[in-house]
PDB file of C-alpha atoms and ligand atoms in Angstrom:
ATOM      1  CA  UNK A   1     -22.457 -39.354  29.763  1.00 59.00           C
ATOM      2  CA  UNK A   2     -18.918 -37.431  29.721  1.00 74.00           C
ATOM      3  CA  UNK A   3     -16.979 -34.567  31.148  1.00 93.00           C
ATOM      4  CA  UNK A   4     -15.109 -32.407  28.576  1.00 98.00           C
ATOM      5  CA  UNK A   5     -14.482 -29.160  26.943  1.00 98.00           C
ATOM      6  CA  UNK A   6     -16.433 -28.792  24.730  1.00 98.00           C
ATOM      7  CA  UNK A   7     -16.987 -25.416  22.550  1.00 98.00           C
ATOM      8  CA  UNK A   8     -19.326 -24.704  19.528  1.00 98.00           C
ATOM      9  CA  UNK A   9     -18.965 -22.027  16.632  1.00 98.00           C
ATOM     10  CA  UNK A  10     -22.382 -20.729  15.117  1.00 98.00           C
ATOM     11  CA  UNK A  11     -25.166 -20.698  17.393  1.00 98.00           C
ATOM     12  CA  UNK A  12     -26.806 -20.353  14.385  1.00 98.00           C
ATOM     13  CA  UNK A  13     -30.205 -24.229  13.224  1.00 98.00           C
ATOM     14  CA  UNK A  14     -27.316 -26.826  13.442  1.00 98.00           C
ATOM     15  CA  UNK A  15     -25.136 -24.739  16.228  1.00 98.00           C
ATOM     16  CA  UNK A  16     -27.510 -24.613  19.121  1.00 98.00           C
ATOM     17  CA  UNK A  17     -28.442 -28.046  18.646  1.00 98.00           C
ATOM     18  CA  UNK A  18     -26.033 -29.427  18.924  1.00 98.00           C
ATOM     19  CA  UNK A  19     -25.014 -27.600  21.690  1.00 98.00           C
ATOM     20  CA  UNK A  20     -27.592 -28.907  23.705  1.00 98.00           C
ATOM     21  CA  UNK A  21     -26.972 -32.336  22.811  1.00 98.00           C
ATOM     22  CA  UNK A  22     -23.357 -31.888  24.138  1.00 98.00           C
ATOM     23  CA  UNK A  23     -24.668 -29.640  27.532  1.00 98.00           C
ATOM     24  CA  UNK A  24     -27.509 -32.757  28.171  1.00 97.00           C
ATOM     25  CA  UNK A  25     -24.885 -34.770  28.189  1.00 97.00           C
ATOM     26  CA  UNK A  26     -22.853 -33.793  30.503  1.00 97.00           C
ATOM     27  CA  UNK A  27     -20.106 -31.645  28.893  1.00 98.00           C
ATOM     28  CA  UNK A  28     -18.933 -28.254  29.730  1.00 98.00           C
ATOM     29  CA  UNK A  29     -20.279 -26.408  26.393  1.00 98.00           C
ATOM     30  CA  UNK A  30     -19.411 -22.452  25.474  1.00 98.00           C
ATOM     31  CA  UNK A  31     -21.119 -21.348  22.212  1.00 98.00           C
ATOM     32  CA  UNK A  32     -19.967 -18.827  19.945  1.00 98.00           C
ATOM     33  CA  UNK A  33     -21.401 -16.848  17.407  1.00 98.00           C
ATOM     34  CA  UNK A  34     -20.651 -13.330  16.090  1.00 98.00           C
ATOM     35  CA  UNK A  35     -23.616 -11.243  15.790  1.00 98.00           C
ATOM     36  CA  UNK A  36     -24.880 -11.045  19.501  1.00 98.00           C
ATOM     37  CA  UNK A  37     -28.955 -11.586  18.311  1.00 98.00           C
ATOM     38  CA  UNK A  38     -27.904 -14.645  17.367  1.00 98.00           C
ATOM     39  CA  UNK A  39     -27.046 -15.439  20.942  1.00 98.00           C
ATOM     40  CA  UNK A  40     -29.190 -13.246  22.895  1.00 98.00           C
ATOM     41  CA  UNK A  41     -31.935 -15.633  21.234  1.00 98.00           C
ATOM     42  CA  UNK A  42     -29.977 -19.051  22.505  1.00 98.00           C
ATOM     43  CA  UNK A  43     -30.831 -20.325  25.439  1.00 98.00           C
ATOM     44  CA  UNK A  44     -34.776 -20.176  24.733  1.00 98.00           C
ATOM     45  CA  UNK A  45     -34.276 -21.959  21.675  1.00 98.00           C
ATOM     46  CA  UNK A  46     -31.834 -24.990  23.307  1.00 98.00           C
ATOM     47  CA  UNK A  47     -34.392 -24.937  26.637  1.00 98.00           C
ATOM     48  CA  UNK A  48     -36.596 -25.220  23.767  1.00 98.00           C
ATOM     49  CA  UNK A  49     -34.938 -28.605  22.809  1.00 98.00           C
ATOM     50  CA  UNK A  50     -35.357 -29.702  25.949  1.00 98.00           C
ATOM     51  CA  UNK A  51     -39.235 -28.934  26.454  1.00 98.00           C
ATOM     52  CA  UNK A  52     -39.558 -30.701  23.250  1.00 97.00           C
ATOM     53  CA  UNK A  53     -37.135 -34.103  23.890  1.00 97.00           C
ATOM     54  CA  UNK A  54     -38.853 -33.948  27.964  1.00 96.00           C
ATOM     55  CA  UNK A  55     -35.394 -33.792  29.248  1.00 96.00           C
ATOM     56  CA  UNK A  56     -34.321 -32.648  32.315  1.00 95.00           C
ATOM     57  CA  UNK A  57     -32.979 -28.571  31.605  1.00 97.00           C
ATOM     58  CA  UNK A  58     -30.497 -29.145  34.301  1.00 96.00           C
ATOM     59  CA  UNK A  59     -27.756 -29.754  31.899  1.00 96.00           C
ATOM     60  CA  UNK A  60     -28.233 -26.553  30.898  1.00 98.00           C
ATOM     61  CA  UNK A  61     -25.883 -24.392  33.489  1.00 97.00           C
ATOM     62  CA  UNK A  62     -23.139 -26.769  31.333  1.00 98.00           C
ATOM     63  CA  UNK A  63     -23.771 -23.823  29.224  1.00 98.00           C
ATOM     64  CA  UNK A  64     -22.143 -20.857  29.022  1.00 98.00           C
ATOM     65  CA  UNK A  65     -22.740 -17.749  25.709  1.00 98.00           C
ATOM     66  CA  UNK A  66     -19.611 -15.826  24.235  1.00 98.00           C
ATOM     67  CA  UNK A  67     -19.095 -12.921  22.045  1.00 98.00           C
ATOM     68  CA  UNK A  68     -15.390 -13.473  21.737  1.00 98.00           C
ATOM     69  CA  UNK A  69     -13.691 -16.543  19.616  1.00 98.00           C
ATOM     70  CA  UNK A  70     -10.759 -16.329  21.987  1.00 98.00           C
ATOM     71  CA  UNK A  71     -12.367 -16.848  25.214  1.00 98.00           C
ATOM     72  CA  UNK A  72     -14.545 -19.292  24.044  1.00 98.00           C
ATOM     73  CA  UNK A  73     -12.738 -21.575  22.478  1.00 98.00           C
ATOM     74  CA  UNK A  74      -9.430 -21.017  24.916  1.00 97.00           C
ATOM     75  CA  UNK A  75      -9.147 -24.306  27.519  1.00 97.00           C
ATOM     76  CA  UNK A  76     -11.113 -26.284  25.154  1.00 98.00           C
ATOM     77  CA  UNK A  77     -10.529 -29.746  23.597  1.00 98.00           C
ATOM     78  CA  UNK A  78     -12.734 -30.030  20.914  1.00 98.00           C
ATOM     79  CA  UNK A  79     -14.821 -27.198  19.148  1.00 98.00           C
ATOM     80  CA  UNK A  80     -17.509 -27.820  16.249  1.00 98.00           C
ATOM     81  CA  UNK A  81     -18.144 -25.121  13.789  1.00 98.00           C
ATOM     82  CA  UNK A  82     -20.923 -24.638  12.964  1.00 98.00           C
ATOM     83  CA  UNK A  83     -20.428 -21.294  10.554  1.00 98.00           C
ATOM     84  CA  UNK A  84     -22.084 -20.393   6.992  1.00 98.00           C
ATOM     85  CA  UNK A  85     -21.392 -23.262   4.716  1.00 97.00           C
ATOM     86  CA  UNK A  86     -18.844 -20.600   3.186  1.00 98.00           C
ATOM     87  CA  UNK A  87     -15.347 -22.047   2.075  1.00 97.00           C
ATOM     88  CA  UNK A  88     -13.857 -18.706   2.734  1.00 98.00           C
ATOM     89  CA  UNK A  89     -15.514 -18.371   5.733  1.00 98.00           C
ATOM     90  CA  UNK A  90     -14.538 -21.550   7.526  1.00 98.00           C
ATOM     91  CA  UNK A  91     -11.430 -21.114   7.006  1.00 98.00           C
ATOM     92  CA  UNK A  92     -11.063 -17.840   8.336  1.00 98.00           C
ATOM     93  CA  UNK A  93     -12.342 -19.699  11.499  1.00 98.00           C
ATOM     94  CA  UNK A  94     -10.017 -22.537  11.040  1.00 98.00           C
ATOM     95  CA  UNK A  95      -7.416 -20.106  11.017  1.00 98.00           C
ATOM     96  CA  UNK A  96      -8.129 -19.032  13.887  1.00 98.00           C
ATOM     97  CA  UNK A  97      -8.653 -21.656  16.083  1.00 98.00           C
ATOM     98  CA  UNK A  98      -5.646 -22.774  15.094  1.00 98.00           C
ATOM     99  CA  UNK A  99      -3.827 -19.981  17.023  1.00 97.00           C
ATOM    100  CA  UNK A 100      -6.367 -19.353  19.227  1.00 98.00           C
ATOM    101  CA  UNK A 101      -7.515 -23.551  20.891  1.00 98.00           C
ATOM    102  CA  UNK A 102      -4.890 -25.309  23.141  1.00 98.00           C
ATOM    103  CA  UNK A 103      -2.325 -27.437  20.192  1.00 98.00           C
ATOM    104  CA  UNK A 104      -4.474 -30.836  21.108  1.00 97.00           C
ATOM    105  CA  UNK A 105      -7.834 -28.968  20.286  1.00 98.00           C
ATOM    106  CA  UNK A 106      -9.884 -31.646  18.074  1.00 98.00           C
ATOM    107  CA  UNK A 107     -11.580 -28.886  15.539  1.00 98.00           C
ATOM    108  CA  UNK A 108     -14.654 -30.120  13.769  1.00 98.00           C
ATOM    109  CA  UNK A 109     -16.647 -28.779  11.018  1.00 98.00           C
ATOM    110  CA  UNK A 110     -20.057 -29.771  10.025  1.00 98.00           C
ATOM    111  CA  UNK A 111     -19.758 -28.509   6.897  1.00 97.00           C
ATOM    112  CA  UNK A 112     -21.679 -30.230   4.547  1.00 94.00           C
ATOM    113  CA  UNK A 113     -19.864 -30.468   0.811  1.00 93.00           C
ATOM    114  CA  UNK A 114     -16.275 -28.248   1.734  1.00 96.00           C
ATOM    115  CA  UNK A 115     -13.851 -31.288   1.453  1.00 96.00           C
ATOM    116  CA  UNK A 116     -11.927 -31.238   5.789  1.00 97.00           C
ATOM    117  CA  UNK A 117      -8.268 -29.924   3.565  1.00 97.00           C
ATOM    118  CA  UNK A 118      -9.894 -26.935   2.226  1.00 97.00           C
ATOM    119  CA  UNK A 119     -11.831 -26.222   5.567  1.00 98.00           C
ATOM    120  CA  UNK A 120      -8.509 -26.426   7.658  1.00 98.00           C
ATOM    121  CA  UNK A 121      -5.864 -25.273   4.481  1.00 97.00           C
ATOM    122  CA  UNK A 122      -4.753 -22.599   6.711  1.00 98.00           C
ATOM    123  CA  UNK A 123      -4.294 -24.376   9.754  1.00 98.00           C
ATOM    124  CA  UNK A 124      -0.572 -25.404  11.103  1.00 97.00           C
ATOM    125  CA  UNK A 125      -1.299 -29.319  12.442  1.00 97.00           C
ATOM    126  CA  UNK A 126      -3.917 -30.383   9.876  1.00 97.00           C
ATOM    127  CA  UNK A 127      -3.872 -33.856  12.274  1.00 98.00           C
ATOM    128  CA  UNK A 128      -6.481 -32.629  14.439  1.00 98.00           C
ATOM    129  CA  UNK A 129      -8.836 -30.969  11.983  1.00 98.00           C
ATOM    130  CA  UNK A 130     -12.543 -33.966  11.501  1.00 98.00           C
ATOM    131  CA  UNK A 131     -15.140 -33.358   9.451  1.00 98.00           C
ATOM    132  CA  UNK A 132     -18.643 -34.393  11.901  1.00 98.00           C
ATOM    133  CA  UNK A 133     -21.097 -33.578   9.465  1.00 97.00           C
ATOM    134  CA  UNK A 134     -24.353 -33.720  11.732  1.00 98.00           C
ATOM    135  CA  UNK A 135     -28.073 -33.915   9.977  1.00 96.00           C
ATOM    136  CA  UNK A 136     -31.260 -30.881  10.832  1.00 96.00           C
ATOM    137  CA  UNK A 137     -31.973 -30.911  13.437  1.00 98.00           C
ATOM    138  CA  UNK A 138     -28.982 -32.401  15.101  1.00 98.00           C
ATOM    139  CA  UNK A 139     -30.550 -33.426  18.065  1.00 98.00           C
ATOM    140  CA  UNK A 140     -33.342 -35.502  16.303  1.00 97.00           C
ATOM    141  CA  UNK A 141     -31.261 -37.496  13.785  1.00 97.00           C
ATOM    142  CA  UNK A 142     -29.046 -39.376  15.170  1.00 97.00           C
ATOM    143  CA  UNK A 143     -26.462 -39.756  12.154  1.00 96.00           C
ATOM    144  CA  UNK A 144     -23.336 -37.705  12.167  1.00 97.00           C
ATOM    145  CA  UNK A 145     -20.620 -39.177   9.089  1.00 97.00           C
ATOM    146  CA  UNK A 146     -17.024 -38.201  11.041  1.00 97.00           C
ATOM    147  CA  UNK A 147     -14.682 -37.562   7.316  1.00 97.00           C
ATOM    148  CA  UNK A 148     -11.334 -37.892   7.810  1.00 97.00           C
ATOM    149  CA  UNK A 149      -8.884 -35.944   5.418  1.00 97.00           C
ATOM    150  CA  UNK A 150      -5.175 -37.488   4.532  1.00 97.00           C
ATOM    151  CA  UNK A 151      -4.268 -35.453   7.019  1.00 98.00           C
ATOM    152  CA  UNK A 152      -6.299 -36.427   9.519  1.00 98.00           C
ATOM    153  CA  UNK A 153      -4.775 -38.482  12.769  1.00 98.00           C
ATOM    154  CA  UNK A 154      -6.444 -42.246  13.749  1.00 98.00           C
ATOM    155  CA  UNK A 155      -6.076 -41.331  17.200  1.00 98.00           C
ATOM    156  CA  UNK A 156      -8.631 -37.989  16.387  1.00 98.00           C
ATOM    157  CA  UNK A 157     -11.355 -40.046  14.472  1.00 98.00           C
ATOM    158  CA  UNK A 158     -11.258 -42.191  17.352  1.00 98.00           C
ATOM    159  CA  UNK A 159     -11.817 -39.387  20.055  1.00 98.00           C
ATOM    160  CA  UNK A 160     -14.176 -37.465  18.118  1.00 98.00           C
ATOM    161  CA  UNK A 161     -16.536 -41.306  17.479  1.00 98.00           C
ATOM    162  CA  UNK A 162     -16.279 -41.534  21.442  1.00 98.00           C
ATOM    163  CA  UNK A 163     -17.336 -38.136  22.429  1.00 98.00           C
ATOM    164  CA  UNK A 164     -19.897 -38.401  19.997  1.00 98.00           C
ATOM    165  CA  UNK A 165     -20.942 -41.787  21.341  1.00 98.00           C
ATOM    166  CA  UNK A 166     -20.682 -39.354  24.976  1.00 97.00           C
ATOM    167  CA  UNK A 167     -23.855 -37.529  23.570  1.00 97.00           C
ATOM    168  CA  UNK A 168     -25.889 -40.370  21.987  1.00 97.00           C
ATOM    169  CA  UNK A 169     -25.301 -40.249  18.281  1.00 98.00           C
ATOM    170  CA  UNK A 170     -24.699 -42.337  15.935  1.00 97.00           C
ATOM    171  CA  UNK A 171     -21.398 -41.403  14.370  1.00 98.00           C
ATOM    172  CA  UNK A 172     -20.185 -43.354  11.405  1.00 96.00           C
ATOM    173  CA  UNK A 173     -15.999 -43.044   9.621  1.00 97.00           C
ATOM    174  CA  UNK A 174     -16.179 -41.606   6.499  1.00 95.00           C
ATOM    175  CA  UNK A 175     -13.009 -42.313   5.364  1.00 94.00           C
ATOM    176  CA  UNK A 176     -12.960 -40.593   1.619  1.00 90.00           C
ATOM    177  CA  UNK A 177     -12.643 -36.340   1.703  1.00 91.00           C
ATOM    178  CA  UNK A 178     -14.541 -36.364  -1.205  1.00 81.00           C
ATOM    179  CA  UNK A 179     -17.400 -32.830  -1.869  1.00 81.00           C
ATOM    180  CA  UNK A 180     -20.066 -33.563  -0.012  1.00 78.00           C
ATOM    181  CA  UNK A 181     -19.297 -36.865   1.668  1.00 79.00           C
ATOM    182  CA  UNK A 182     -20.850 -39.973   1.457  1.00 79.00           C
ATOM    183  CA  UNK A 183     -24.777 -38.775   2.139  1.00 77.00           C
ATOM    184  CA  UNK A 184     -25.294 -35.164   0.595  1.00 80.00           C
ATOM    185  CA  UNK A 185     -22.577 -36.445  -2.527  1.00 77.00           C
ATOM    186  CA  UNK A 186     -24.682 -39.913  -3.065  1.00 74.00           C
ATOM    187  CA  UNK A 187     -28.058 -37.387  -3.074  1.00 67.00           C
ATOM    188  CA  UNK A 188     -27.291 -34.863  -5.230  1.00 57.00           C
ATOM    189  CA  UNK A 189     -26.108 -37.767  -7.820  1.00 56.00           C
TER     190      UNK A 189
HETATM  191  N1  NAD B   1     -29.028 -26.828   8.133  1.00 54.36           N
HETATM  192  C1  NAD B   1     -29.335 -27.983   7.583  1.00 54.36           C
HETATM  193  O1  NAD B   1     -29.894 -28.685   7.187  1.00 54.36           O
HETATM  194  C2  NAD B   1     -27.905 -27.825   8.096  1.00 54.36           C
HETATM  195  C3  NAD B   1     -27.511 -29.401   8.207  1.00 54.36           C
HETATM  196  C4  NAD B   1     -25.734 -30.040   7.933  1.00 54.36           C
HETATM  197  C5  NAD B   1     -24.994 -29.608   7.983  1.00 54.36           C
HETATM  198  N2  NAD B   1     -25.721 -27.949   8.061  1.00 54.36           N
HETATM  199  C6  NAD B   1     -23.316 -26.896   7.724  1.00 54.36           C
HETATM  200  O2  NAD B   1     -24.564 -26.550   9.335  1.00 54.36           O
HETATM  201  C7  NAD B   1     -23.920 -24.711   9.331  1.00 54.36           C
HETATM  202  C8  NAD B   1     -23.699 -24.660   9.571  1.00 54.36           C
HETATM  203  O3  NAD B   1     -25.155 -24.288   8.946  1.00 54.36           O
HETATM  204  P1  NAD B   1     -26.688 -23.640   9.799  1.00 54.36           P
HETATM  205  O4  NAD B   1     -28.661 -24.239   9.235  1.00 54.36           O
HETATM  206  O5  NAD B   1     -27.075 -24.054  11.272  1.00 54.36           O
HETATM  207  O6  NAD B   1     -26.590 -21.882   9.747  1.00 54.36           O
HETATM  208  P2  NAD B   1     -27.124 -20.576  10.519  1.00 54.36           P
HETATM  209  O7  NAD B   1     -26.950 -20.277   9.367  1.00 54.36           O
HETATM  210  O8  NAD B   1     -28.527 -20.969  10.986  1.00 54.36           O
HETATM  211  O9  NAD B   1     -26.474 -20.645  11.447  1.00 54.36           O
HETATM  212  C9  NAD B   1     -24.954 -20.212  10.928  1.00 54.36           C
HETATM  213  C10 NAD B   1     -24.642 -19.126  12.862  1.00 54.36           C
HETATM  214  O10 NAD B   1     -23.769 -18.857  12.433  1.00 54.36           O
HETATM  215  C11 NAD B   1     -23.295 -17.677  12.711  1.00 54.36           C
HETATM  216  N3  NAD B   1     -21.671 -16.758  12.544  1.00 54.36           N
HETATM  217  C12 NAD B   1     -22.074 -16.685  10.782  1.00 54.36           C
HETATM  218  N4  NAD B   1     -20.834 -15.783  11.011  1.00 54.36           N
HETATM  219  C13 NAD B   1     -20.069 -15.611  11.476  1.00 54.36           C
HETATM  220  C14 NAD B   1     -18.721 -16.052  12.331  1.00 54.36           C
HETATM  221  N5  NAD B   1     -17.334 -15.350  11.538  1.00 54.36           N
HETATM  222  N6  NAD B   1     -18.537 -16.556  13.237  1.00 54.36           N
HETATM  223  C15 NAD B   1     -19.234 -17.303  13.763  1.00 54.36           C
HETATM  224  N7  NAD B   1     -19.910 -17.664  13.661  1.00 54.36           N
HETATM  225  C16 NAD B   1     -20.956 -17.006  12.638  1.00 54.36           C
HETATM  226  C17 NAD B   1     -24.861 -16.954  11.899  1.00 54.36           C
HETATM  227  O11 NAD B   1     -25.240 -15.364  13.063  1.00 54.36           O
HETATM  228  C18 NAD B   1     -25.607 -18.391  12.370  1.00 54.36           C
HETATM  229  O12 NAD B   1     -25.744 -17.929  13.924  1.00 54.36           O
HETATM  230  C19 NAD B   1     -23.116 -24.559   7.772  1.00 54.36           C
HETATM  231  O13 NAD B   1     -22.097 -25.154   6.950  1.00 54.36           O
HETATM  232  C20 NAD B   1     -24.340 -26.122   7.140  1.00 54.36           C
HETATM  233  O14 NAD B   1     -24.442 -26.574   6.061  1.00 54.36           O
HETATM  234  C21 NAD B   1     -26.520 -27.173   8.062  1.00 54.36           C
END
């Protein structure tokens, strides 16, 4: 179980489930979404996961909800981005993360198919950008593809694998940063 400071960007289908897995594992989780209505509905959707899985809801006190991007990421050790699958949007978010999150924060993207080096191309230090490709629903499917780009440092890969394991996930290290990684590249061929 962990005590890391995690931020989740996007509280939609994937983001709320990702946040739930870290909160019940003991990590402090700040959730940001660009749309207030999504944030309003997130607590009930996250509680519903605990009901579904028969999990104690005590861990949900580790969660907080933020309409301000900077406050949500200011002291993060890990950021998990789960915003819409639009390259330009993700690049903008990562550019902002590169400036607003601590300089040593690990910046993870849940993109399904966009190469990680593309998502992180506007971050000054790309050694800390990495793919964490969950499957839907992220609280039920343990597999997470941990995708390194040519820039990602081995230490960032290692730390990302460890925090995912602490939240009950089954990370696999993917060493080739190709569109769709393994799962989606192979399933679309
Ligand atoms: N749905 C799946 O089966 C699945 C599986 C694996 C990976 N993914 C990937 O996860 C990511 C999110 O997908 P999803 O299905 O959760 O989408 P979604 O539309 O359910 O959620 C996206 C969330 O991002 C929010 N958002 C929009 N603009 C934003 C911004 N500028 N900053 C922060 N948040 C913003 C939206 O309000 C929404 O709540 C995508 O990259 C997708 O490819 C999805």
